[in-house]
mmCIF file of C-alpha atoms in Angstrom:
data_model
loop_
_atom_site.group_PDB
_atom_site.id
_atom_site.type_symbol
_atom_site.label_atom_id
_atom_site.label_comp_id
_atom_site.label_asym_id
_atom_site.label_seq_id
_atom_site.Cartn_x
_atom_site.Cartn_y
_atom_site.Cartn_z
ATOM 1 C CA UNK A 1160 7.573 -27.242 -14.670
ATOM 2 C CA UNK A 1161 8.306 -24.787 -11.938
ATOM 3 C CA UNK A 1162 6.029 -22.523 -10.890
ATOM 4 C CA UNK A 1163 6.741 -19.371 -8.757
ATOM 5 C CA UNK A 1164 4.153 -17.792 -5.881
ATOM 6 C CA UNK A 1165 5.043 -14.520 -3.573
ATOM 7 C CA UNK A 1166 4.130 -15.100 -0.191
ATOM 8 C CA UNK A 1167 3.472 -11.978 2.118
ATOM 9 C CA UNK A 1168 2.657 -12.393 5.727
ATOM 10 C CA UNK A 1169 2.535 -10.873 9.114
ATOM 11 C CA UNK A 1170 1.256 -12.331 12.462
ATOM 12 C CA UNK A 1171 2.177 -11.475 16.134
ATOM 13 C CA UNK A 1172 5.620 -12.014 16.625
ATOM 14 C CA UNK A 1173 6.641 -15.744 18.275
ATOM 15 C CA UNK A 1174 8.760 -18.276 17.760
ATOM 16 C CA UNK A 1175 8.566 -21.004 15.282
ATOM 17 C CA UNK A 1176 6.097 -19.165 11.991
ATOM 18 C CA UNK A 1177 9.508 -19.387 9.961
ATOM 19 C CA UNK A 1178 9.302 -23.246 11.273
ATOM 20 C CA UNK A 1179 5.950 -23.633 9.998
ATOM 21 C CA UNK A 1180 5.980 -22.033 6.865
ATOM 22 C CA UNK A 1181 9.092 -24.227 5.999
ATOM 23 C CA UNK A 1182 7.477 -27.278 6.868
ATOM 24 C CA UNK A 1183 4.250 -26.474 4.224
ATOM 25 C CA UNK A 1184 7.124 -25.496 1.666
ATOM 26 C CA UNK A 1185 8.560 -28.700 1.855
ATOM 27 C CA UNK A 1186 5.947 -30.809 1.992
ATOM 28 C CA UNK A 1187 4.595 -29.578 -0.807
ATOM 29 C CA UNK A 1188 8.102 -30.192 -3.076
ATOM 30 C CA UNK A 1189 8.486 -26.461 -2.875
ATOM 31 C CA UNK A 1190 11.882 -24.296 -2.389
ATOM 32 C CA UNK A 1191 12.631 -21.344 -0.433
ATOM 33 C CA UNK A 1192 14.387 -18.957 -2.709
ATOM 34 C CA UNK A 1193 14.878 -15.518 -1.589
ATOM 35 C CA UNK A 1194 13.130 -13.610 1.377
ATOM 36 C CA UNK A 1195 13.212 -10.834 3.821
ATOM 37 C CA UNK A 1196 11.306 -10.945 7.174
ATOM 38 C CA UNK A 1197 11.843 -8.477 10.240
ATOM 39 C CA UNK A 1198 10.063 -8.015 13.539
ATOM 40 C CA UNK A 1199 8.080 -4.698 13.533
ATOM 41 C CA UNK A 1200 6.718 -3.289 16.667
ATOM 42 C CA UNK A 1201 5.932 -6.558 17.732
ATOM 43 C CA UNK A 1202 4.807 -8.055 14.617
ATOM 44 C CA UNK A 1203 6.432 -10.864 12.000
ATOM 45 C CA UNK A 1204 6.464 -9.457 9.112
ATOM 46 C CA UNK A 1205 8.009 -10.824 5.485
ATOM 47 C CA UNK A 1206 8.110 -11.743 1.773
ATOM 48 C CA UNK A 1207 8.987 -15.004 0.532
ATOM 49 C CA UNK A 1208 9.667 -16.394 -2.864
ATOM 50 C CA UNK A 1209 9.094 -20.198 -3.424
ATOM 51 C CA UNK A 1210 8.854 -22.268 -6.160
ATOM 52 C CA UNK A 1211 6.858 -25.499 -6.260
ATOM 53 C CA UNK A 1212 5.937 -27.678 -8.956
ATOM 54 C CA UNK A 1213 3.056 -27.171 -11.054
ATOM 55 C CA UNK A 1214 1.202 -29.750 -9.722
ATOM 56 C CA UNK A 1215 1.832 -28.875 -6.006
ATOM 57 C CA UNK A 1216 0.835 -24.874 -6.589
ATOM 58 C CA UNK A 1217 -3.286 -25.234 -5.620
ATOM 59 C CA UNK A 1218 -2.551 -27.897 -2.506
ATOM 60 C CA UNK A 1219 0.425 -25.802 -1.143
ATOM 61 C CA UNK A 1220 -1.680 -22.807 -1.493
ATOM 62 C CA UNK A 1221 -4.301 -23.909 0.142
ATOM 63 C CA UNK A 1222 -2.223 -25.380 3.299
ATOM 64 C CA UNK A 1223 -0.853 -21.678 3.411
ATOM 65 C CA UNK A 1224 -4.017 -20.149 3.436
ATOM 66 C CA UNK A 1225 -4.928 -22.831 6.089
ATOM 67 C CA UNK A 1226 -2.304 -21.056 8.470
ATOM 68 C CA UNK A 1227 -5.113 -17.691 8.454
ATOM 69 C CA UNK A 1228 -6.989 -19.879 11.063
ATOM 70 C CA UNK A 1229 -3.797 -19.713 13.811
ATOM 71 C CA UNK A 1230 -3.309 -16.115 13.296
ATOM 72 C CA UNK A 1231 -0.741 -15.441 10.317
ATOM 73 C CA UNK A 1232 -1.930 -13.092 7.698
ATOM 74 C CA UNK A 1233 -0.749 -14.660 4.456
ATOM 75 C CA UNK A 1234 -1.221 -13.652 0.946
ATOM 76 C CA UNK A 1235 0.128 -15.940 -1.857
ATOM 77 C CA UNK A 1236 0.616 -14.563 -5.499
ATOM 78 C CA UNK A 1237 1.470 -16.644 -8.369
ATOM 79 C CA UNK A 1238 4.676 -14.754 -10.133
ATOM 80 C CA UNK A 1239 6.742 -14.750 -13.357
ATOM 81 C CA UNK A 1240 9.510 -13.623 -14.766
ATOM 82 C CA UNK A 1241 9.581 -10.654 -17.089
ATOM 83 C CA UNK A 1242 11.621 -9.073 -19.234
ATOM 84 C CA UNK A 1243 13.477 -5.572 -18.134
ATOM 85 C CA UNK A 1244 14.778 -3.184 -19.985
ATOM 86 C CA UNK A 1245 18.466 -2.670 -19.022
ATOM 87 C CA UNK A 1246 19.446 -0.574 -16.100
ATOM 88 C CA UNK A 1247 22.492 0.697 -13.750
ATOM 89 C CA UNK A 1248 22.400 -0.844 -9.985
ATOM 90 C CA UNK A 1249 23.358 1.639 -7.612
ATOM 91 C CA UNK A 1250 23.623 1.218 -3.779
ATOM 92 C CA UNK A 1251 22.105 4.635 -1.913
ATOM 93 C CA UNK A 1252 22.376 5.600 1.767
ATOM 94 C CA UNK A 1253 20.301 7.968 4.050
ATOM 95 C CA UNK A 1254 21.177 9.379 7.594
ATOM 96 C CA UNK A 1255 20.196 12.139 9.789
ATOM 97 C CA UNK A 1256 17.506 13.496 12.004
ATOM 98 C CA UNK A 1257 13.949 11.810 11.438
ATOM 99 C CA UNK A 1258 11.759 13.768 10.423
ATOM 100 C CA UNK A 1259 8.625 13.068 8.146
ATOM 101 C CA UNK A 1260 8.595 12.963 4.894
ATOM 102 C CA UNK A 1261 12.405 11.670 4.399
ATOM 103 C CA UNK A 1262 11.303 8.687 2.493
ATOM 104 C CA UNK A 1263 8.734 10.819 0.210
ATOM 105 C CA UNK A 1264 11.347 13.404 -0.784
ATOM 106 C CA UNK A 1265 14.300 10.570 -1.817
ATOM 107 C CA UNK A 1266 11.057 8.206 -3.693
ATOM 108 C CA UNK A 1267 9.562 10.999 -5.488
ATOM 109 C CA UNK A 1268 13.385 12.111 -7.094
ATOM 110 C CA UNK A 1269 13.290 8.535 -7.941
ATOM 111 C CA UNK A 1270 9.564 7.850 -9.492
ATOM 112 C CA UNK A 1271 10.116 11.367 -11.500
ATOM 113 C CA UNK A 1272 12.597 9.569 -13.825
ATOM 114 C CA UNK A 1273 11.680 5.882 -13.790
ATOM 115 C CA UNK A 1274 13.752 5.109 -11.228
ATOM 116 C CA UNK A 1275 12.833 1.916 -9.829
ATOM 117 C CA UNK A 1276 13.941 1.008 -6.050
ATOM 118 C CA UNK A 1277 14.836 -2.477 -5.789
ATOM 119 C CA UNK A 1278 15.280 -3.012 -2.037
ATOM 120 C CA UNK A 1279 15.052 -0.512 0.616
ATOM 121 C CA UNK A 1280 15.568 -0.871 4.244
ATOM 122 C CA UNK A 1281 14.838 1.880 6.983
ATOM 123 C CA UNK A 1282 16.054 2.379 10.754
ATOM 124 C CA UNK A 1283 14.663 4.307 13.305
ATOM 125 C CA UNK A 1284 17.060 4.491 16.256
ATOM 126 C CA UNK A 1285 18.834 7.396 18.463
ATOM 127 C CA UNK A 1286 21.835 9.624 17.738
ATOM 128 C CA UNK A 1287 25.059 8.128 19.754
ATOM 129 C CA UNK A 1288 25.449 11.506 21.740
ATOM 130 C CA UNK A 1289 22.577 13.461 21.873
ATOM 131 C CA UNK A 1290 20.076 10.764 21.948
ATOM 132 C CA UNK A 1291 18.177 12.611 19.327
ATOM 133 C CA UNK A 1292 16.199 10.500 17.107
ATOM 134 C CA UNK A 1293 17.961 9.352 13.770
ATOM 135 C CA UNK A 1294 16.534 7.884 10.155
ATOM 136 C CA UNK A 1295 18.800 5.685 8.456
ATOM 137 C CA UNK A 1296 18.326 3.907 5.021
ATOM 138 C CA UNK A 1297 19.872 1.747 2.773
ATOM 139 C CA UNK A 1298 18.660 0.614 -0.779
ATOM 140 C CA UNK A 1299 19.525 -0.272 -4.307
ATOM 141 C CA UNK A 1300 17.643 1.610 -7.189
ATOM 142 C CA UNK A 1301 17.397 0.446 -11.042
ATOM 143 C CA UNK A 1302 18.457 3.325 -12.872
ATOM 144 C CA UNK A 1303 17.426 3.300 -16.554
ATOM 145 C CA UNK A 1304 20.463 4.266 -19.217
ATOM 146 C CA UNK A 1305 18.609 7.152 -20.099
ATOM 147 C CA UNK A 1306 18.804 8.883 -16.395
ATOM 148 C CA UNK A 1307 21.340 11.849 -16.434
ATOM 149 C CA UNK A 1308 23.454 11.116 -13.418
ATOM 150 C CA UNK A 1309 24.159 14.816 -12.835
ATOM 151 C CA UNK A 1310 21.021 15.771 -12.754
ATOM 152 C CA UNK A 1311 19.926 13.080 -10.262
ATOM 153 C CA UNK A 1312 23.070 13.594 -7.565
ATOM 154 C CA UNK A 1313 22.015 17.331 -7.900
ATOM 155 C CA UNK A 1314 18.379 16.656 -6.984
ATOM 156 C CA UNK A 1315 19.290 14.333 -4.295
ATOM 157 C CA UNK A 1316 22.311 17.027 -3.011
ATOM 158 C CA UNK A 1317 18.883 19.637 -3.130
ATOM 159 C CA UNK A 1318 17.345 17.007 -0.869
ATOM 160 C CA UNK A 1319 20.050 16.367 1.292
ATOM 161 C CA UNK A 1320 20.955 19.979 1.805
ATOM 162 C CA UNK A 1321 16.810 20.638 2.512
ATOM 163 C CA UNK A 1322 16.046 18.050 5.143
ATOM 164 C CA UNK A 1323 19.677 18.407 6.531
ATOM 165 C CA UNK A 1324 20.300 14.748 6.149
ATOM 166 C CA UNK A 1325 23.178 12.876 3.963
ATOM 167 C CA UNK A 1326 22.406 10.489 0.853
ATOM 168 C CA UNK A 1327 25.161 9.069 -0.604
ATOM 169 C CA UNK A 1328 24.884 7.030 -3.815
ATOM 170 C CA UNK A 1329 27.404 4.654 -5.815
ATOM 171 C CA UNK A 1330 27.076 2.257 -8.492
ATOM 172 C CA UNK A 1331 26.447 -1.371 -7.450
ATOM 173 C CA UNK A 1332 28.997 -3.678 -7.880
ATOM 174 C CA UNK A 1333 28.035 -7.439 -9.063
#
């Protein structure tokens, strides 16, 4: 029987933790199945799921944990399945000037009507021209049946219109 564990870790950015980790996976009869890891500000930082057999989850646990000793924060979580009620996908994008509070604004519209956000990935860079700085965000939300539409691309256009920044949203296509 499989048995799935949520890794989350961050260390000092260099080359081969990705190496590493992979190695433990393996060696423990365990499989990489989805992740997402960035460098931060000089830091490694990610989520992986694995799954490992059940009678490899305690000794590949513990050879994670082993890696705290060379400098990689790691947490491991065992993790199940569960059932969800159904739901719309739909893709959303942010741009504009940075400013705090962008990601507040767009999350609370969310949270205020069960919306949950799947995935979300921010940018911090510079406007082409003007060099001023610029927030961008992408992101797929879970948007129960129940959710007027209307109501929500009116809140968000309220938002938008407020922080002088563009969301755009569309249904997710499978």
């Amino acid at each position: 029987m499989q048995h799935y564990l949520i890794l989350t870790l961050i260390s000092d950015d260099k080359p081969g933790i990705v190496e590493r980790l992979a190695q433990i996976i393996q060696q423990h009869e365990g499989n990489w199945l989805e992740s997402r890891l960035s460098h931060l500000a000089g830091k490694f930082a990610g989520i992986v799921q694995v799954a490992v057999p059940e009678a490899q989850r305690e000794p590949l646990t513990a050879a994670l944990q082993a890696l705290g000793g060379q400098g990689l924060k790691l947490v491991v979580e065992s993790a199940q399945a569960t059932e969800r009620a159904p739901f719309r996908a739909f893709r959303f994008t942010v741009a504009g000037p940075d400013r705090a509070g962008i990601v507040l604004e767009i999350a609370q519209a969310f949270a205020e009507r069960s919306i949950n956000m799947g995935e979300l990935e921010t940018d911090y860079s510079s406007m082409p021209w003007s060099g001023e700085p610029l927030f961008q965000a992408n992101g797929v939300i879970e948007v129960p049946e129940s959710v007027d539409m209307d109501e929500l691309h009116d809140d968000l256009d309220s938002i938008a219109d407020q922080l002088a920044i563009d969301i755009r949203l569309e249904e997710d296509q499978p």
